[in-house]
Tab-separated table of C-alpha atoms in Angstrom:
chain	number	residue	atom	x	y	z
A	182	UNK	CA	15.017	150.298	61.283
A	183	UNK	CA	16.358	148.839	64.544
A	184	UNK	CA	20.124	148.100	64.724
A	185	UNK	CA	20.914	144.382	65.030
A	186	UNK	CA	21.966	143.363	68.553
A	187	UNK	CA	25.711	143.031	68.776
A	188	UNK	CA	27.251	139.618	69.558
A	189	UNK	CA	28.720	139.799	73.113
A	190	UNK	CA	31.515	137.456	71.991
A	191	UNK	CA	32.660	139.849	69.280
A	192	UNK	CA	34.375	143.184	69.511
A	193	UNK	CA	34.788	145.134	66.299
A	194	UNK	CA	34.733	141.854	64.433
A	195	UNK	CA	37.280	140.124	66.646
A	196	UNK	CA	36.440	137.080	68.786
A	197	UNK	CA	36.730	137.629	72.522
A	198	UNK	CA	38.296	134.691	74.415
A	199	UNK	CA	36.326	133.991	77.569
A	200	UNK	CA	37.474	132.336	80.825
A	201	UNK	CA	36.265	128.911	79.753
A	202	UNK	CA	38.334	128.965	76.557
A	203	UNK	CA	41.385	130.245	78.442
A	204	UNK	CA	41.034	127.406	80.945
A	205	UNK	CA	40.721	124.841	78.121
A	206	UNK	CA	43.864	126.206	76.399
A	207	UNK	CA	45.831	126.159	79.657
A	208	UNK	CA	44.808	122.556	80.360
A	209	UNK	CA	45.927	121.515	76.884
A	210	UNK	CA	49.382	123.027	77.320
A	211	UNK	CA	49.754	121.416	80.739
A	212	UNK	CA	48.885	118.014	79.273
A	213	UNK	CA	51.463	118.508	76.494
A	214	UNK	CA	54.151	119.370	79.067
A	215	UNK	CA	53.191	116.345	81.173
A	216	UNK	CA	53.429	114.034	78.144
A	217	UNK	CA	56.824	115.525	77.262
A	218	UNK	CA	58.134	114.882	80.799
A	219	UNK	CA	56.793	111.324	80.701
A	220	UNK	CA	58.527	110.681	77.348
A	221	UNK	CA	61.851	111.940	78.798
A	222	UNK	CA	61.486	109.733	81.894
A	223	UNK	CA	60.628	106.656	79.807
A	224	UNK	CA	63.600	107.313	77.489
A	225	UNK	CA	66.041	107.604	80.412
A	226	UNK	CA	64.666	104.432	82.020
A	227	UNK	CA	64.982	102.542	78.731
A	228	UNK	CA	68.621	103.636	78.348
A	229	UNK	CA	69.387	102.548	81.922
A	230	UNK	CA	67.833	99.133	81.305
A	231	UNK	CA	69.899	98.724	78.109
A	232	UNK	CA	73.084	99.740	79.961
A	233	UNK	CA	72.426	97.247	82.787
A	234	UNK	CA	71.678	94.409	80.371
A	235	UNK	CA	74.798	95.206	78.324
A	236	UNK	CA	76.948	95.217	81.474
A	237	UNK	CA	75.476	91.897	82.593
A	238	UNK	CA	76.288	90.312	79.224
A	239	UNK	CA	79.884	91.628	79.338
A	240	UNK	CA	80.388	90.276	82.871
A	241	UNK	CA	78.864	86.911	81.914
A	242	UNK	CA	81.127	86.370	78.901
A	243	UNK	CA	84.206	87.563	80.772
A	244	UNK	CA	84.827	90.748	78.752
A	245	UNK	CA	84.223	92.895	81.831
A	246	UNK	CA	85.846	91.841	85.122
A	247	UNK	CA	84.547	93.033	88.492
A	248	UNK	CA	87.009	93.120	91.426
A	249	UNK	CA	89.966	90.729	91.698
A	250	UNK	CA	92.483	91.370	88.976
A	251	UNK	CA	92.602	94.871	87.503
A	252	UNK	CA	90.691	95.596	84.306
A	253	UNK	CA	92.449	96.294	81.033
A	254	UNK	CA	91.969	100.023	81.618
A	255	UNK	CA	93.675	99.752	84.999
A	256	UNK	CA	96.567	97.561	83.903
A	257	UNK	CA	99.772	99.248	82.786
A	258	UNK	CA	100.224	99.271	79.012
A	259	UNK	CA	102.157	96.163	77.930
A	260	UNK	CA	105.652	96.780	76.566
A	261	UNK	CA	105.746	97.456	72.817
A	262	UNK	CA	109.095	95.618	72.624
A	263	UNK	CA	108.763	92.489	70.518
A	264	UNK	CA	109.204	89.417	72.717
A	265	UNK	CA	110.531	86.429	70.764
A	266	UNK	CA	111.230	84.119	73.705
A	267	UNK	CA	108.400	84.579	76.194
A	268	UNK	CA	110.014	82.413	78.889
A	269	UNK	CA	113.270	84.392	78.877
A	270	UNK	CA	113.215	87.562	76.744
A	271	UNK	CA	116.608	88.634	75.435
A	272	UNK	CA	115.695	92.335	75.597
A	273	UNK	CA	116.424	95.149	78.033
A	274	UNK	CA	113.674	96.349	80.352
A	275	UNK	CA	113.369	99.669	82.141
A	276	UNK	CA	113.412	99.829	85.909
A	277	UNK	CA	109.926	100.819	87.036
A	278	UNK	CA	108.849	103.244	89.749
A	279	UNK	CA	108.148	101.188	92.927
A	280	UNK	CA	104.705	102.777	93.239
A	281	UNK	CA	103.743	101.268	89.869
A	282	UNK	CA	104.667	97.716	90.906
A	283	UNK	CA	102.270	95.435	92.792
A	284	UNK	CA	103.694	92.353	94.498
A	285	UNK	CA	102.246	89.252	96.095
A	286	UNK	CA	104.833	87.806	98.500
A	287	UNK	CA	104.993	84.027	99.017
A	288	UNK	CA	106.864	82.064	101.653
A	289	UNK	CA	108.038	78.750	100.186
A	290	UNK	CA	109.662	77.671	103.474
A	291	UNK	CA	108.724	76.931	107.078
A	292	UNK	CA	110.541	80.076	108.265
A	293	UNK	CA	108.010	82.133	110.207
A	294	UNK	CA	107.642	85.781	109.201
A	295	UNK	CA	109.745	85.500	106.041
A	296	UNK	CA	107.019	86.861	103.739
A	297	UNK	CA	105.678	89.501	106.144
A	298	UNK	CA	109.116	90.933	106.995
A	299	UNK	CA	110.066	91.148	103.325
A	300	UNK	CA	106.709	92.697	102.404
A	301	UNK	CA	107.210	95.378	105.052
A	302	UNK	CA	110.693	96.163	103.728
A	303	UNK	CA	109.362	96.430	100.170
A	304	UNK	CA	106.520	98.701	101.295
A	305	UNK	CA	109.057	101.001	102.943
A	306	UNK	CA	110.687	101.326	99.523
A	307	UNK	CA	107.375	102.303	97.930
A	308	UNK	CA	106.175	99.025	96.446
A	309	UNK	CA	102.531	97.972	96.631
A	310	UNK	CA	101.877	94.672	98.432
A	311	UNK	CA	98.682	92.917	97.352
A	312	UNK	CA	98.809	89.931	99.725
A	313	UNK	CA	100.939	87.413	101.635
A	314	UNK	CA	100.649	83.667	101.212
A	315	UNK	CA	102.620	80.432	100.905
A	316	UNK	CA	103.329	78.194	97.949
A	317	UNK	CA	105.882	77.126	95.344
A	318	UNK	CA	107.415	74.634	97.807
A	319	UNK	CA	109.670	73.412	94.998
A	320	UNK	CA	111.648	76.639	95.408
A	321	UNK	CA	112.223	76.199	99.149
A	322	UNK	CA	115.903	75.318	98.743
A	323	UNK	CA	116.676	78.377	96.579
A	324	UNK	CA	116.899	82.139	97.059
A	325	UNK	CA	113.546	82.474	95.381
A	326	UNK	CA	111.886	83.502	92.146
A	327	UNK	CA	109.996	86.360	90.569
A	328	UNK	CA	106.957	85.092	88.691
A	329	UNK	CA	105.057	87.135	86.096
A	330	UNK	CA	102.929	86.887	82.986
A	331	UNK	CA	103.230	88.501	79.539
A	332	UNK	CA	102.330	91.976	80.850
A	333	UNK	CA	104.681	91.891	83.836
A	334	UNK	CA	108.202	91.636	82.421
A	335	UNK	CA	109.358	95.139	83.420
A	336	UNK	CA	107.776	94.795	86.861
A	337	UNK	CA	109.476	91.410	87.382
A	338	UNK	CA	112.803	92.926	86.297
A	339	UNK	CA	112.337	95.729	88.847
A	340	UNK	CA	111.573	93.316	91.693
A	341	UNK	CA	114.488	91.075	90.694
A	342	UNK	CA	116.866	94.029	91.101
A	343	UNK	CA	115.559	94.403	94.649
A	344	UNK	CA	116.092	90.732	95.505
A	345	UNK	CA	119.494	89.535	94.232
A	346	UNK	CA	119.788	85.850	93.521
A	347	UNK	CA	116.180	85.325	92.423
A	348	UNK	CA	115.343	83.903	89.005
A	349	UNK	CA	112.533	84.832	86.660
A	350	UNK	CA	109.773	82.289	85.994
A	351	UNK	CA	107.287	82.975	83.208
A	352	UNK	CA	103.628	82.079	83.778
A	353	UNK	CA	101.592	82.498	80.593
A	354	UNK	CA	98.331	82.176	82.543
A	355	UNK	CA	99.178	85.012	84.923
A	356	UNK	CA	96.906	87.926	84.131
A	357	UNK	CA	97.943	91.592	84.408
A	358	UNK	CA	101.189	93.118	85.586
A	359	UNK	CA	101.173	91.953	89.217
A	360	UNK	CA	104.303	90.025	90.223
A	361	UNK	CA	104.678	87.071	92.593
A	362	UNK	CA	107.830	87.062	94.725
A	363	UNK	CA	108.473	83.546	96.074
A	364	UNK	CA	111.119	83.491	98.825
A	365	UNK	CA	113.296	80.455	99.586
A	366	UNK	CA	115.659	79.423	102.379
A	367	UNK	CA	118.707	81.073	100.770
A	368	UNK	CA	117.086	84.499	100.678
A	369	UNK	CA	119.218	86.922	102.727
A	370	UNK	CA	117.345	90.186	102.328
A	371	UNK	CA	116.834	93.016	99.863
A	372	UNK	CA	119.654	94.667	97.983
A	373	UNK	CA	121.053	97.639	99.888
A	374	UNK	CA	119.554	100.811	98.450
A	375	UNK	CA	122.959	102.442	97.958
A	376	UNK	CA	123.971	99.481	95.754
A	377	UNK	CA	120.700	99.251	93.863
A	378	UNK	CA	121.122	99.233	90.074
A	379	UNK	CA	118.222	101.012	88.372
A	380	UNK	CA	119.636	101.037	84.835
A	381	UNK	CA	118.003	99.099	81.985
A	382	UNK	CA	118.761	95.402	81.885
A	383	UNK	CA	117.687	91.847	81.186
A	384	UNK	CA	115.854	89.366	83.361
A	385	UNK	CA	117.819	86.561	84.993
A	386	UNK	CA	115.867	83.464	84.051
A	387	UNK	CA	115.578	80.033	85.578
A	388	UNK	CA	117.656	77.399	83.797
């Protein structure tokens, strides 16, 4: 009796994978990897779109501020001291490091160079000058004033120690800790550094 012809695709009962099947398997794995990469790319793009839309909404409603005044994360932490009289707090404030105080200098008079000369002197002492301008003409006949909002009490106190004779003016609409220093005709210059008092103290308020 003749022995049955063996199947060329079998070897001792096991199936032999040929080149065509290997190629098909390889193509399938490549397609799976390609789909996986596409899914990752689409996921990342979707997250970016969500982030951009969220940022746009925050900017539109004013929660997130771009440029101009510093953001809440950039602003120094407001004092935890309870303020009962916002216009003239009856509490002691700590003298701040000059490098932590930002000042906008205003010339309330017609004296040329008053703001720029003072700004230069303050910079030499380590203060940050944001800008120079004019305004508060009602203070022209005085020494001047230090103007700040609810987050700028300690900074205003620090600047006031530098400029004797100035009074503190509270501006509830002033955002952040930046201070305005308005100089009048009676301003005679900064306090001499050797006489500078850096101990805790109260603001001198306008009457």
